[in-house]
Amino acid sequence: MAGRGLALIASRIIRLETVESTQTIAFDLATQGVADRTVVVAEHQTAGRGRRGHHWQDEPGAALLCSIIVRSSLPLARRSLLSLTAAVSVAEALAEVASVDARLKWPNDVLVNGRKIAGILLESRSSAESAPTVVGIGVNVGQSRFVPELAGVATSIALECGRAVPREELLEALLDHFDAWRERLERDGFDPVRERWLMLAETIGRNVRVDGLRGLAVGLDDDGALLLRDADRTHRVVAGSATTCDGAGN
């Protein structure tokens, strides 16, 4: 996938030092009418958010922290697919820039060797079809260690490769891949994205637990829901976090 050049990428980016959350800044800018594909990047977040109220922890200058403002042509009900699209884009950018074999855990975690290297947060604050969506992405780049509660479940490019890659290079690759996959999603529908996501999936083919359900993850439905098969039937899981329970993974 050809790069679009640092100059073009740079024209979209708002760079900040320490912020509470790039998501908050991005929504504030979106309400002011900034353009589609504008990206907010920060060196450090003091109140970074993850899914389901989790806190995203980072060391200053050690992670790629960005939020992308998306004014999509997709119907509002289909915009949750941007999360899976972003996950594919992160995995491909990691492979391109760091030669890391990243795998995807439903719904929006990116893993390397079973540990989380990146996460995605998709948010919208209005039910209007014209409302913007903000795609938040955090990638662990230069961390050499994590706090004890994360030491067994988190990793970074530096820990996996023995070196950190330039965050600017990773950002350029990430935006390049996300632009291409978003365009394909809006033009061709979810099938191409789903096919690529399944190729990269850590979750599919594994026994997983999502909240009160446990079964074999067998695929994704047309809206991105996880298809989970137990002894009785196949369930559609539209929210939650899949945890493997077959003796491997997280």
mmCIF file of C-alpha atoms in Angstrom:
data_model
loop_
_atom_site.group_PDB
_atom_site.id
_atom_site.type_symbol
_atom_site.label_atom_id
_atom_site.label_comp_id
_atom_site.label_asym_id
_atom_site.label_seq_id
_atom_site.Cartn_x
_atom_site.Cartn_y
_atom_site.Cartn_z
ATOM 1 C CA MET A 1 0.000 0.000 0.000
ATOM 2 C CA ALA A 2 1.791 3.146 -1.149
ATOM 3 C CA GLY A 3 2.451 5.922 1.366
ATOM 4 C CA ARG A 4 0.873 9.279 0.697
ATOM 5 C CA GLY A 5 3.836 11.326 1.928
ATOM 6 C CA LEU A 6 4.685 13.063 5.148
ATOM 7 C CA ALA A 7 3.730 16.525 3.856
ATOM 8 C CA LEU A 8 0.166 15.485 3.013
ATOM 9 C CA ILE A 9 -0.205 13.538 6.257
ATOM 10 C CA ALA A 10 1.194 16.456 8.285
ATOM 11 C CA SER A 11 -1.403 18.867 6.909
ATOM 12 C CA ARG A 12 -4.121 16.886 8.707
ATOM 13 C CA ILE A 13 -2.453 16.664 12.110
ATOM 14 C CA ILE A 14 -2.891 18.779 15.230
ATOM 15 C CA ARG A 15 0.008 18.056 17.590
ATOM 16 C CA LEU A 16 -0.249 18.571 21.322
ATOM 17 C CA GLU A 17 1.939 17.836 24.329
ATOM 18 C CA THR A 18 0.038 16.741 27.447
ATOM 19 C CA VAL A 19 -3.763 16.516 27.317
ATOM 20 C CA GLU A 20 -6.426 14.797 29.343
ATOM 21 C CA SER A 21 -7.617 12.865 26.291
ATOM 22 C CA THR A 22 -7.176 13.212 22.551
ATOM 23 C CA GLN A 23 -10.790 12.045 22.223
ATOM 24 C CA THR A 24 -12.054 15.076 24.140
ATOM 25 C CA ILE A 25 -9.960 17.466 22.051
ATOM 26 C CA ALA A 26 -11.110 15.788 18.822
ATOM 27 C CA PHE A 27 -14.788 16.139 19.748
ATOM 28 C CA ASP A 28 -14.297 19.781 20.666
ATOM 29 C CA LEU A 29 -12.683 20.391 17.269
ATOM 30 C CA ALA A 30 -15.382 18.408 15.470
ATOM 31 C CA THR A 31 -18.085 20.642 16.936
ATOM 32 C CA GLN A 32 -16.138 23.612 15.542
ATOM 33 C CA GLY A 33 -16.399 22.102 12.059
ATOM 34 C CA VAL A 34 -12.852 20.887 11.396
ATOM 35 C CA ALA A 35 -12.437 18.736 8.322
ATOM 36 C CA ASP A 36 -12.948 15.030 7.895
ATOM 37 C CA ARG A 37 -9.752 13.020 8.562
ATOM 38 C CA THR A 38 -8.285 15.621 10.948
ATOM 39 C CA VAL A 39 -6.050 13.856 13.473
ATOM 40 C CA VAL A 40 -5.231 14.888 17.039
ATOM 41 C CA VAL A 41 -1.918 13.520 18.319
ATOM 42 C CA ALA A 42 -0.544 13.922 21.851
ATOM 43 C CA GLU A 43 2.690 13.083 23.613
ATOM 44 C CA HIS A 44 0.885 12.081 26.799
ATOM 45 C CA GLN A 45 -2.638 11.681 28.161
ATOM 46 C CA THR A 46 -3.502 12.170 31.815
ATOM 47 C CA ALA A 47 -6.995 10.716 31.486
ATOM 48 C CA GLY A 48 -6.866 8.525 28.397
ATOM 49 C CA ARG A 49 -9.979 6.421 27.917
ATOM 50 C CA GLY A 50 -10.431 2.850 26.841
ATOM 51 C CA ARG A 51 -13.580 0.855 26.215
ATOM 52 C CA ARG A 52 -16.123 0.229 28.971
ATOM 53 C CA GLY A 53 -14.695 2.957 31.191
ATOM 54 C CA HIS A 54 -11.169 1.569 31.354
ATOM 55 C CA HIS A 55 -8.236 3.940 31.744
ATOM 56 C CA TRP A 56 -5.513 3.933 29.084
ATOM 57 C CA GLN A 57 -2.061 4.271 30.686
ATOM 58 C CA ASP A 58 0.952 5.632 28.852
ATOM 59 C CA GLU A 59 4.418 6.999 29.507
ATOM 60 C CA PRO A 60 5.111 10.456 28.052
ATOM 61 C CA GLY A 61 6.608 10.053 24.590
ATOM 62 C CA ALA A 62 6.456 6.255 24.640
ATOM 63 C CA ALA A 63 3.145 5.618 22.844
ATOM 64 C CA LEU A 64 1.390 6.689 19.676
ATOM 65 C CA LEU A 65 -1.779 8.409 20.878
ATOM 66 C CA CYS A 66 -4.176 9.768 18.283
ATOM 67 C CA SER A 67 -7.818 10.431 17.546
ATOM 68 C CA ILE A 68 -9.155 10.619 13.997
ATOM 69 C CA ILE A 69 -12.226 12.710 13.203
ATOM 70 C CA VAL A 70 -14.390 10.802 10.712
ATOM 71 C CA ARG A 71 -17.288 12.317 8.815
ATOM 72 C CA SER A 72 -18.397 9.115 7.165
ATOM 73 C CA SER A 73 -20.895 8.455 4.402
ATOM 74 C CA LEU A 74 -21.871 5.255 6.224
ATOM 75 C CA PRO A 75 -25.306 5.183 7.857
ATOM 76 C CA LEU A 76 -25.013 5.829 11.577
ATOM 77 C CA ALA A 77 -26.004 2.234 12.364
ATOM 78 C CA ARG A 78 -23.022 0.938 10.358
ATOM 79 C CA ARG A 79 -20.324 3.203 11.748
ATOM 80 C CA SER A 80 -19.376 0.758 14.494
ATOM 81 C CA LEU A 81 -17.628 -1.132 11.671
ATOM 82 C CA LEU A 82 -14.995 1.610 11.706
ATOM 83 C CA SER A 83 -13.613 0.024 14.879
ATOM 84 C CA LEU A 84 -12.866 -3.272 13.123
ATOM 85 C CA THR A 85 -11.535 -1.291 10.170
ATOM 86 C CA ALA A 86 -9.156 0.586 12.452
ATOM 87 C CA ALA A 87 -7.972 -2.674 14.037
ATOM 88 C CA VAL A 88 -7.034 -4.071 10.621
ATOM 89 C CA SER A 89 -5.217 -0.825 9.840
ATOM 90 C CA VAL A 90 -3.202 -0.922 13.067
ATOM 91 C CA ALA A 91 -2.172 -4.542 12.499
ATOM 92 C CA GLU A 92 -1.060 -3.805 8.949
ATOM 93 C CA ALA A 93 0.860 -0.687 10.015
ATOM 94 C CA LEU A 94 2.678 -2.672 12.715
ATOM 95 C CA ALA A 95 3.622 -5.324 10.184
ATOM 96 C CA GLU A 96 4.846 -2.699 7.710
ATOM 97 C CA VAL A 97 6.856 -0.525 10.074
ATOM 98 C CA ALA A 98 7.984 -2.924 12.813
ATOM 99 C CA SER A 99 7.697 -6.368 11.137
ATOM 100 C CA VAL A 100 5.434 -7.384 14.020
ATOM 101 C CA ASP A 101 2.912 -10.194 13.564
ATOM 102 C CA ALA A 102 -0.098 -8.549 15.193
ATOM 103 C CA ARG A 103 -3.355 -10.401 15.737
ATOM 104 C CA LEU A 104 -6.848 -9.078 16.406
ATOM 105 C CA LYS A 105 -9.001 -9.806 19.424
ATOM 106 C CA TRP A 106 -12.690 -8.978 19.137
ATOM 107 C CA PRO A 107 -13.871 -6.331 19.278
ATOM 108 C CA ASN A 108 -10.967 -3.891 19.133
ATOM 109 C CA ASP A 109 -7.711 -5.060 20.734
ATOM 110 C CA VAL A 110 -4.482 -5.666 18.828
ATOM 111 C CA LEU A 111 -2.222 -8.357 20.279
ATOM 112 C CA VAL A 112 1.321 -9.558 19.763
ATOM 113 C CA ASN A 113 2.212 -12.927 21.255
ATOM 114 C CA GLY A 114 -1.041 -12.833 23.199
ATOM 115 C CA ARG A 115 -0.383 -9.464 24.830
ATOM 116 C CA LYS A 116 -2.078 -6.164 24.070
ATOM 117 C CA ILE A 117 -0.013 -3.737 22.020
ATOM 118 C CA ALA A 118 -2.795 -1.432 20.858
ATOM 119 C CA GLY A 119 -6.387 -0.541 21.559
ATOM 120 C CA ILE A 120 -9.148 1.317 19.748
ATOM 121 C CA LEU A 121 -12.006 3.427 21.068
ATOM 122 C CA LEU A 122 -14.845 4.436 18.748
ATOM 123 C CA GLU A 123 -17.164 7.181 19.964
ATOM 124 C CA SER A 124 -20.055 9.269 18.688
ATOM 125 C CA ARG A 125 -21.929 11.829 20.763
ATOM 126 C CA SER A 126 -25.047 12.276 18.680
ATOM 127 C CA SER A 127 -27.660 10.138 16.967
ATOM 128 C CA ALA A 128 -27.816 12.487 13.998
ATOM 129 C CA GLU A 129 -26.715 11.015 10.670
ATOM 130 C CA SER A 130 -24.451 14.037 10.153
ATOM 131 C CA ALA A 131 -22.680 13.574 13.478
ATOM 132 C CA PRO A 132 -18.928 12.941 13.370
ATOM 133 C CA THR A 133 -17.341 9.791 14.743
ATOM 134 C CA VAL A 134 -13.997 9.859 16.535
ATOM 135 C CA VAL A 135 -11.666 6.876 16.282
ATOM 136 C CA GLY A 136 -9.170 6.832 19.137
ATOM 137 C CA ILE A 137 -6.049 4.677 18.745
ATOM 138 C CA GLY A 138 -3.289 3.982 21.242
ATOM 139 C CA VAL A 139 -0.208 1.947 20.336
ATOM 140 C CA ASN A 140 2.508 1.000 22.833
ATOM 141 C CA VAL A 141 5.765 1.882 21.097
ATOM 142 C CA GLY A 142 8.730 2.516 23.376
ATOM 143 C CA GLN A 143 7.710 1.171 26.765
ATOM 144 C CA SER A 144 10.333 -1.121 28.299
ATOM 145 C CA ARG A 145 8.179 -2.099 31.259
ATOM 146 C CA PHE A 146 4.631 -1.787 32.540
ATOM 147 C CA VAL A 147 3.037 -1.387 35.930
ATOM 148 C CA PRO A 148 2.611 -4.747 37.730
ATOM 149 C CA GLU A 149 -1.086 -5.119 36.904
ATOM 150 C CA LEU A 150 -0.321 -4.794 33.175
ATOM 151 C CA ALA A 151 3.020 -6.603 33.037
ATOM 152 C CA GLY A 152 1.508 -9.932 32.027
ATOM 153 C CA VAL A 153 -1.055 -8.605 29.557
ATOM 154 C CA ALA A 154 0.561 -5.637 27.776
ATOM 155 C CA THR A 155 3.496 -5.324 25.414
ATOM 156 C CA SER A 156 5.157 -2.760 23.166
ATOM 157 C CA ILE A 157 7.059 -2.590 19.907
ATOM 158 C CA ALA A 158 10.272 -2.101 21.882
ATOM 159 C CA LEU A 159 9.670 -5.233 23.958
ATOM 160 C CA GLU A 160 8.766 -7.327 20.925
ATOM 161 C CA CYS A 161 11.494 -6.063 18.579
ATOM 162 C CA GLY A 162 14.225 -4.960 20.938
ATOM 163 C CA ARG A 163 13.910 -1.423 19.585
ATOM 164 C CA ALA A 164 11.341 1.321 19.257
ATOM 165 C CA VAL A 165 10.334 2.511 15.811
ATOM 166 C CA PRO A 166 9.827 6.200 14.962
ATOM 167 C CA ARG A 167 6.304 7.102 15.984
ATOM 168 C CA GLU A 168 6.016 9.456 13.013
ATOM 169 C CA GLU A 169 6.665 6.573 10.636
ATOM 170 C CA LEU A 170 4.102 4.423 12.406
ATOM 171 C CA LEU A 171 1.535 7.233 12.327
ATOM 172 C CA GLU A 172 2.015 7.771 8.606
ATOM 173 C CA ALA A 173 1.570 4.054 7.894
ATOM 174 C CA LEU A 174 -1.469 3.838 10.188
ATOM 175 C CA LEU A 175 -3.253 6.767 8.545
ATOM 176 C CA ASP A 176 -2.386 5.451 5.102
ATOM 177 C CA HIS A 177 -3.894 2.037 5.853
ATOM 178 C CA PHE A 178 -6.910 3.470 7.659
ATOM 179 C CA ASP A 179 -7.722 5.841 4.786
ATOM 180 C CA ALA A 180 -7.547 2.982 2.292
ATOM 181 C CA TRP A 181 -9.641 0.557 4.339
ATOM 182 C CA ARG A 182 -12.200 3.220 5.254
ATOM 183 C CA GLU A 183 -12.588 4.104 1.584
ATOM 184 C CA ARG A 184 -13.094 0.446 0.753
ATOM 185 C CA LEU A 185 -15.619 0.006 3.565
ATOM 186 C CA GLU A 186 -17.660 2.971 2.358
ATOM 187 C CA ARG A 187 -17.443 1.889 -1.296
ATOM 188 C CA ASP A 188 -17.669 -1.908 -1.151
ATOM 189 C CA GLY A 189 -19.296 -2.646 2.192
ATOM 190 C CA PHE A 190 -18.087 -4.710 5.125
ATOM 191 C CA ASP A 191 -17.171 -7.947 3.314
ATOM 192 C CA PRO A 192 -13.575 -6.981 2.330
ATOM 193 C CA VAL A 193 -12.862 -5.639 5.812
ATOM 194 C CA ARG A 194 -14.384 -8.700 7.448
ATOM 195 C CA GLU A 195 -12.316 -11.026 5.263
ATOM 196 C CA ARG A 196 -9.110 -9.237 6.221
ATOM 197 C CA TRP A 197 -10.083 -9.050 9.901
ATOM 198 C CA LEU A 198 -10.727 -12.798 9.970
ATOM 199 C CA MET A 199 -7.315 -13.439 8.396
ATOM 200 C CA LEU A 200 -5.718 -11.525 11.268
ATOM 201 C CA ALA A 201 -8.009 -12.771 14.027
ATOM 202 C CA GLU A 202 -6.753 -14.201 17.292
ATOM 203 C CA THR A 203 -10.313 -14.780 18.496
ATOM 204 C CA ILE A 204 -11.835 -16.912 15.724
ATOM 205 C CA GLY A 205 -11.561 -20.663 16.190
ATOM 206 C CA ARG A 206 -10.949 -20.265 19.908
ATOM 207 C CA ASN A 207 -13.136 -21.036 22.886
ATOM 208 C CA VAL A 208 -13.986 -17.678 24.377
ATOM 209 C CA ARG A 209 -16.069 -16.135 27.112
ATOM 210 C CA VAL A 210 -18.009 -12.907 26.667
ATOM 211 C CA ASP A 211 -19.795 -11.793 29.806
ATOM 212 C CA GLY A 212 -22.102 -14.735 30.609
ATOM 213 C CA LEU A 213 -21.652 -16.602 27.317
ATOM 214 C CA ARG A 214 -19.030 -19.223 26.539
ATOM 215 C CA GLY A 215 -18.478 -21.026 23.266
ATOM 216 C CA LEU A 216 -16.484 -21.315 20.063
ATOM 217 C CA ALA A 217 -15.943 -18.058 18.160
ATOM 218 C CA VAL A 218 -16.845 -18.933 14.561
ATOM 219 C CA GLY A 219 -17.053 -15.620 12.698
ATOM 220 C CA LEU A 220 -18.382 -12.097 12.381
ATOM 221 C CA ASP A 221 -21.923 -11.182 11.391
ATOM 222 C CA ASP A 222 -22.718 -8.494 8.811
ATOM 223 C CA ASP A 223 -22.741 -5.794 11.491
ATOM 224 C CA GLY A 224 -19.484 -6.889 13.124
ATOM 225 C CA ALA A 225 -21.147 -8.878 15.903
ATOM 226 C CA LEU A 226 -19.163 -11.890 17.121
ATOM 227 C CA LEU A 227 -20.747 -15.248 16.285
ATOM 228 C CA LEU A 228 -20.344 -17.588 19.242
ATOM 229 C CA ARG A 229 -21.430 -21.225 19.013
ATOM 230 C CA ASP A 230 -22.196 -23.327 22.059
ATOM 231 C CA ALA A 231 -23.807 -26.753 22.366
ATOM 232 C CA ASP A 232 -27.277 -25.361 21.688
ATOM 233 C CA ARG A 233 -26.983 -22.702 19.000
ATOM 234 C CA THR A 234 -25.004 -19.825 17.532
ATOM 235 C CA HIS A 235 -25.268 -16.556 19.471
ATOM 236 C CA ARG A 236 -24.759 -13.016 18.207
ATOM 237 C CA VAL A 237 -22.637 -10.986 20.610
ATOM 238 C CA VAL A 238 -22.804 -7.252 19.928
ATOM 239 C CA ALA A 239 -20.955 -5.910 22.969
ATOM 240 C CA GLY A 240 -18.460 -7.088 25.540
ATOM 241 C CA SER A 241 -14.882 -8.285 25.545
ATOM 242 C CA ALA A 242 -13.906 -11.749 24.376
ATOM 243 C CA THR A 243 -11.556 -13.645 26.685
ATOM 244 C CA THR A 244 -10.042 -16.915 25.508
ATOM 245 C CA CYS A 245 -10.660 -19.866 27.802
ATOM 246 C CA ASP A 246 -8.955 -22.716 25.933
ATOM 247 C CA GLY A 247 -5.668 -22.464 27.777
ATOM 248 C CA ALA A 248 -4.004 -19.829 25.565
ATOM 249 C CA GLY A 249 -4.220 -16.126 24.947
ATOM 250 C CA ASN A 250 -5.933 -13.405 26.944
#
